[in-house]
PDB file of C-alpha atoms in Angstrom:
ATOM      1  CA  MET A  29       0.000   0.000   0.000  1.00  0.00           C
ATOM      2  CA  THR A  30       1.117   3.530  -0.730  1.00  0.00           C
ATOM      3  CA  PHE A  31       0.237   6.536   1.407  1.00  0.00           C
ATOM      4  CA  ARG A  32       0.397  10.095   0.084  1.00  0.00           C
ATOM      5  CA  CYS A  33      -0.331  13.441   1.699  1.00  0.00           C
ATOM      6  CA  TYR A  34      -1.020  16.593  -0.283  1.00  0.00           C
ATOM      7  CA  VAL A  35      -1.113  19.992   1.404  1.00  0.00           C
ATOM      8  CA  HIS A  36      -3.256  22.041  -1.003  1.00  0.00           C
ATOM      9  CA  ALA A  37      -3.207  25.174   1.153  1.00  0.00           C
ATOM     10  CA  ASP A  38      -2.748  26.082   4.807  1.00  0.00           C
ATOM     11  CA  ASN A  39      -6.319  25.035   5.429  1.00  0.00           C
ATOM     12  CA  THR A  40      -6.646  21.901   3.261  1.00  0.00           C
ATOM     13  CA  ARG A  41      -5.027  18.477   3.313  1.00  0.00           C
ATOM     14  CA  GLU A  42      -5.702  15.325   1.352  1.00  0.00           C
ATOM     15  CA  TYR A  43      -4.587  11.886   2.534  1.00  0.00           C
ATOM     16  CA  ILE A  44      -4.661   9.125  -0.082  1.00  0.00           C
ATOM     17  CA  MET A  45      -4.186   5.412   0.597  1.00  0.00           C
ATOM     18  CA  THR A  46      -3.695   3.338  -2.571  1.00  0.00           C
ATOM     19  CA  SER A  47      -3.711  -0.452  -2.793  1.00  0.00           C
ATOM     20  CA  ASP A  48      -0.800  -2.033  -4.648  1.00  0.00           C
ATOM     21  CA  ALA A  49      -2.633  -5.357  -4.993  1.00  0.00           C
ATOM     22  CA  LYS A  50      -2.435  -6.949  -8.417  1.00  0.00           C
ATOM     23  CA  ARG A  51      -5.575  -6.683 -10.487  1.00  0.00           C
ATOM     24  CA  ILE A  52      -5.160 -10.244 -11.775  1.00  0.00           C
ATOM     25  CA  ASN A  53      -3.912 -12.673  -9.148  1.00  0.00           C
ATOM     26  CA  SER A  54      -3.453 -16.412  -8.617  1.00  0.00           C
ATOM     27  CA  HIS A  55      -7.157 -16.909  -7.866  1.00  0.00           C
ATOM     28  CA  ASP A  56      -7.972 -15.685 -11.357  1.00  0.00           C
ATOM     29  CA  PHE A  57      -5.462 -18.073 -12.913  1.00  0.00           C
ATOM     30  CA  MET A  58      -6.847 -20.977 -10.862  1.00  0.00           C
ATOM     31  CA  LEU A  59     -10.247 -20.394 -12.437  1.00  0.00           C
ATOM     32  CA  VAL A  60      -9.019 -21.653 -15.846  1.00  0.00           C
ATOM     33  CA  PRO A  61      -7.925 -25.159 -14.707  1.00  0.00           C
ATOM     34  CA  LEU A  62     -11.048 -25.390 -12.558  1.00  0.00           C
ATOM     35  CA  CYS A  63     -13.265 -24.708 -15.575  1.00  0.00           C
ATOM     36  CA  LEU A  64     -11.294 -27.173 -17.713  1.00  0.00           C
ATOM     37  CA  GLY A  65     -11.653 -29.789 -14.968  1.00  0.00           C
ATOM     38  CA  LEU A  66     -15.399 -29.227 -14.901  1.00  0.00           C
ATOM     39  CA  VAL A  67     -15.645 -29.685 -18.665  1.00  0.00           C
ATOM     40  CA  TYR A  68     -13.568 -32.865 -18.403  1.00  0.00           C
ATOM     41  CA  THR A  69     -15.676 -34.404 -15.606  1.00  0.00           C
ATOM     42  CA  LEU A  70     -19.147 -33.153 -16.553  1.00  0.00           C
ATOM     43  CA  GLY A  71     -18.727 -33.010 -20.301  1.00  0.00           C
ATOM     44  CA  THR A  72     -20.236 -30.298 -22.439  1.00  0.00           C
ATOM     45  CA  THR A  73     -23.615 -30.193 -20.722  1.00  0.00           C
ATOM     46  CA  MET A  74     -25.770 -27.235 -19.799  1.00  0.00           C
ATOM     47  CA  THR A  75     -25.012 -27.885 -16.117  1.00  0.00           C
ATOM     48  CA  CYS A  76     -21.296 -27.574 -16.809  1.00  0.00           C
ATOM     49  CA  TYR A  77     -21.741 -24.301 -18.683  1.00  0.00           C
ATOM     50  CA  ALA A  78     -24.003 -22.950 -15.941  1.00  0.00           C
ATOM     51  CA  ILE A  79     -21.410 -23.751 -13.260  1.00  0.00           C
ATOM     52  CA  ILE A  80     -18.619 -22.156 -15.315  1.00  0.00           C
ATOM     53  CA  ALA A  81     -20.738 -19.049 -15.923  1.00  0.00           C
ATOM     54  CA  LEU A  82     -21.537 -18.853 -12.206  1.00  0.00           C
ATOM     55  CA  LEU A  83     -17.823 -19.082 -11.311  1.00  0.00           C
ATOM     56  CA  ILE A  84     -16.864 -16.376 -13.792  1.00  0.00           C
ATOM     57  CA  VAL A  85     -19.690 -14.035 -12.763  1.00  0.00           C
ATOM     58  CA  SER A  86     -18.918 -14.482  -9.060  1.00  0.00           C
ATOM     59  CA  ARG A  87     -15.243 -13.673  -9.698  1.00  0.00           C
ATOM     60  CA  LEU A  88     -16.201 -10.548 -11.660  1.00  0.00           C
ATOM     61  CA  ILE A  89     -18.485  -9.426  -8.831  1.00  0.00           C
ATOM     62  CA  VAL A  90     -15.626  -9.822  -6.342  1.00  0.00           C
ATOM     63  CA  LYS A  91     -13.384  -7.754  -8.632  1.00  0.00           C
ATOM     64  CA  PHE A  92     -16.092  -5.104  -9.050  1.00  0.00           C
ATOM     65  CA  PHE A  93     -16.124  -4.447  -5.289  1.00  0.00           C
ATOM     66  CA  MET A  94     -12.318  -4.476  -4.910  1.00  0.00           C
ATOM     67  CA  VAL A  95     -11.141  -1.180  -3.371  1.00  0.00           C
ATOM     68  CA  THR A  96      -8.148   0.452  -5.058  1.00  0.00           C
ATOM     69  CA  GLU A  97      -7.999   3.804  -3.263  1.00  0.00           C
ATOM     70  CA  GLU A  98      -9.368   5.558  -0.190  1.00  0.00           C
ATOM     71  CA  THR A  99      -9.092   9.289   0.388  1.00  0.00           C
ATOM     72  CA  ILE A 100      -9.833  11.742   3.164  1.00  0.00           C
ATOM     73  CA  LEU A 101      -9.974  15.428   2.239  1.00  0.00           C
ATOM     74  CA  VAL A 102      -9.926  17.771   5.248  1.00  0.00           C
ATOM     75  CA  ILE A 103     -10.883  21.443   4.810  1.00  0.00           C
ATOM     76  CA  ARG A 104     -10.751  23.914   7.709  1.00  0.00           C
ATOM     77  CA  ASP A 105     -14.138  25.378   8.719  1.00  0.00           C
ATOM     78  CA  VAL A 106     -15.873  23.300   6.013  1.00  0.00           C
ATOM     79  CA  GLY A 107     -15.552  19.619   6.906  1.00  0.00           C
ATOM     80  CA  VAL A 108     -14.246  16.263   5.760  1.00  0.00           C
ATOM     81  CA  GLN A 109     -14.873  14.261   2.605  1.00  0.00           C
ATOM     82  CA  VAL A 110     -14.254  10.502   2.720  1.00  0.00           C
ATOM     83  CA  LYS A 111     -13.974   8.830  -0.694  1.00  0.00           C
ATOM     84  CA  THR A 112     -13.579   5.205  -1.819  1.00  0.00           C
ATOM     85  CA  VAL A 113     -12.577   4.249  -5.378  1.00  0.00           C
ATOM     86  CA  TYR A 114     -13.264   0.734  -6.690  1.00  0.00           C
ATOM     87  CA  LEU A 115     -11.469  -1.290  -9.366  1.00  0.00           C
ATOM     88  CA  GLY A 116     -13.904  -0.497 -12.162  1.00  0.00           C
ATOM     89  CA  GLY A 117     -13.536   3.249 -11.569  1.00  0.00           C
ATOM     90  CA  ARG A 118     -16.746   3.567  -9.566  1.00  0.00           C
ATOM     91  CA  SER A 119     -16.432   5.737  -6.471  1.00  0.00           C
ATOM     92  CA  SER A 120     -18.484   6.628  -3.433  1.00  0.00           C
ATOM     93  CA  SER A 121     -18.071   9.773  -1.347  1.00  0.00           C
ATOM     94  CA  ARG A 122     -19.430  11.080   1.891  1.00  0.00           C
ATOM     95  CA  PHE A 123     -19.135  14.632   3.155  1.00  0.00           C
ATOM     96  CA  ILE A 124     -19.288  15.441   6.867  1.00  0.00           C
ATOM     97  CA  ASP A 125     -19.927  19.067   7.778  1.00  0.00           C
ATOM     98  CA  ARG A 126     -17.524  20.604  10.310  1.00  0.00           C
ATOM     99  CA  SER A 127     -20.381  21.533  12.648  1.00  0.00           C
ATOM    100  CA  LYS A 128     -21.362  17.855  12.965  1.00  0.00           C
ATOM    101  CA  ILE A 129     -17.867  16.493  13.712  1.00  0.00           C
ATOM    102  CA  SER A 130     -17.567  15.970  17.453  1.00  0.00           C
ATOM    103  CA  ASP A 131     -14.214  14.136  17.382  1.00  0.00           C
ATOM    104  CA  ILE A 132     -11.657  12.286  15.276  1.00  0.00           C
ATOM    105  CA  ILE A 133     -10.211   9.223  16.983  1.00  0.00           C
ATOM    106  CA  ILE A 134      -7.929   6.247  16.512  1.00  0.00           C
ATOM    107  CA  ASN A 135      -9.509   3.105  17.915  1.00  0.00           C
ATOM    108  CA  GLU A 136      -8.825  -0.626  18.141  1.00  0.00           C
ATOM    109  CA  ALA A 137     -11.121  -3.428  17.049  1.00  0.00           C
ATOM    110  CA  ILE A 138     -10.392  -6.787  18.653  1.00  0.00           C
ATOM    111  CA  THR A 139     -11.605  -9.981  16.993  1.00  0.00           C
ATOM    112  CA  MET A 140     -10.805 -13.625  17.656  1.00  0.00           C
ATOM    113  CA  LEU A 141      -7.780 -13.544  15.360  1.00  0.00           C
ATOM    114  CA  HIS A 142      -6.769  -9.915  14.870  1.00  0.00           C
ATOM    115  CA  ILE A 143      -6.361  -6.552  16.498  1.00  0.00           C
ATOM    116  CA  ARG A 144      -7.143  -3.845  13.943  1.00  0.00           C
ATOM    117  CA  VAL A 145      -6.338  -0.183  14.447  1.00  0.00           C
ATOM    118  CA  TYR A 146      -8.547   2.279  12.581  1.00  0.00           C
ATOM    119  CA  MET A 147      -9.270   5.978  12.367  1.00  0.00           C
ATOM    120  CA  ALA A 148     -12.860   7.134  12.770  1.00  0.00           C
ATOM    121  CA  ILE A 149     -14.874  10.333  12.785  1.00  0.00           C
ATOM    122  CA  ILE A 150     -17.567  10.681  15.446  1.00  0.00           C
ATOM    123  CA  VAL A 151     -20.540  12.514  13.963  1.00  0.00           C
ATOM    124  CA  GLU A 152     -23.121  14.226  16.177  1.00  0.00           C
ATOM    125  CA  GLY A 153     -26.587  12.728  15.926  1.00  0.00           C
ATOM    126  CA  GLU A 154     -25.447   9.442  14.367  1.00  0.00           C
ATOM    127  CA  ASP A 155     -25.232   6.037  16.020  1.00  0.00           C
ATOM    128  CA  LYS A 156     -22.221   4.845  14.018  1.00  0.00           C
ATOM    129  CA  MET A 157     -18.772   6.301  13.510  1.00  0.00           C
ATOM    130  CA  VAL A 158     -17.460   6.977  10.010  1.00  0.00           C
ATOM    131  CA  VAL A 159     -14.388   4.778   9.593  1.00  0.00           C
ATOM    132  CA  VAL A 160     -11.673   6.293   7.418  1.00  0.00           C
ATOM    133  CA  PHE A 161      -9.614   3.903   5.229  1.00  0.00           C
ATOM    134  CA  GLN A 162     -11.967   1.101   6.323  1.00  0.00           C
ATOM    135  CA  ASN A 163     -11.181  -1.251   3.441  1.00  0.00           C
ATOM    136  CA  LEU A 164      -7.414  -0.846   3.134  1.00  0.00           C
ATOM    137  CA  LEU A 165      -6.753  -0.565   6.912  1.00  0.00           C
ATOM    138  CA  PRO A 166      -3.288   1.036   6.955  1.00  0.00           C
ATOM    139  CA  ARG A 167      -0.842   0.543   9.798  1.00  0.00           C
ATOM    140  CA  LEU A 168      -0.738   2.740  12.893  1.00  0.00           C
ATOM    141  CA  LYS A 169       2.181   4.847  11.598  1.00  0.00           C
ATOM    142  CA  VAL A 170       0.106   5.944   8.601  1.00  0.00           C
ATOM    143  CA  LEU A 171      -3.028   6.495  10.676  1.00  0.00           C
ATOM    144  CA  LEU A 172      -1.152   8.712  13.125  1.00  0.00           C
ATOM    145  CA  GLN A 173      -0.023  11.018  10.324  1.00  0.00           C
ATOM    146  CA  ALA A 174      -3.551  11.345   8.945  1.00  0.00           C
ATOM    147  CA  TYR A 175      -4.986  11.672  12.470  1.00  0.00           C
ATOM    148  CA  HIS A 176      -2.675  14.500  13.579  1.00  0.00           C
ATOM    149  CA  GLY A 177      -3.046  16.306  10.258  1.00  0.00           C
ATOM    150  CA  ALA A 178      -6.845  16.057  10.256  1.00  0.00           C
ATOM    151  CA  ARG A 179      -7.124  17.217  13.866  1.00  0.00           C
ATOM    152  CA  SER A 180      -4.807  20.165  13.187  1.00  0.00           C
ATOM    153  CA  ILE A 181      -7.077  21.320  10.357  1.00  0.00           C
ATOM    154  CA  ILE A 182     -10.500  20.601  11.907  1.00  0.00           C
ATOM    155  CA  PHE A 183      -9.822  21.480  15.561  1.00  0.00           C
ATOM    156  CA  ASN A 184      -6.971  24.003  15.025  1.00  0.00           C
ATOM    157  CA  GLU A 185      -4.582  21.857  17.052  1.00  0.00           C
ATOM    158  CA  LYS A 186      -0.819  21.932  16.697  1.00  0.00           C
ATOM    159  CA  ASP A 187       0.295  19.530  13.954  1.00  0.00           C
ATOM    160  CA  ASN A 188       3.008  17.200  15.215  1.00  0.00           C
ATOM    161  CA  SER A 189       2.785  14.543  12.537  1.00  0.00           C
ATOM    162  CA  ASP A 190       6.093  15.185  10.701  1.00  0.00           C
ATOM    163  CA  ILE A 191       4.492  14.425   7.368  1.00  0.00           C
ATOM    164  CA  GLN A 192       6.377  12.196   4.958  1.00  0.00           C
ATOM    165  CA  LEU A 193       5.055  12.713   1.475  1.00  0.00           C
ATOM    166  CA  GLU A 194       5.288   9.116   0.311  1.00  0.00           C
ATOM    167  CA  PHE A 195       6.241   5.708   1.671  1.00  0.00           C
ATOM    168  CA  SER A 196       5.181   2.105   1.286  1.00  0.00           C
TER     169      SER A 196
END
């Protein structure tokens, strides 16, 4: 994953997390022998073609929802825009007005197998937090830079993030 920070002006920062995952991976290549094996065992029947079509469509659906980039744009006295870009070029954005932001936090989620650290925005009047970089889940070092930078813009705090412009 690659993390970039752009300082557009004294009052605006953009943090971009980009996935370096390959668009075509070993799972895609394994689909070819699987389909050939199905043709060999089932023959050229309608059931075989239906199963192959189902496998290909399911793989395309997984690829369609694959996240390639997540962005947080922080603008002083205006608010925060959180954006997610998917493999096919589709994107979804959410804007949070500055007056509704009660806090920006770094939190931990503990599951049976993992401890995940994430950055979230607490929005007044909403039951759920807005998780930033929720699909790519960068490491704590990256989150701290985005956290300190976002808080310095939104809450006029001193920025002590020592921004590095690019690292992997």
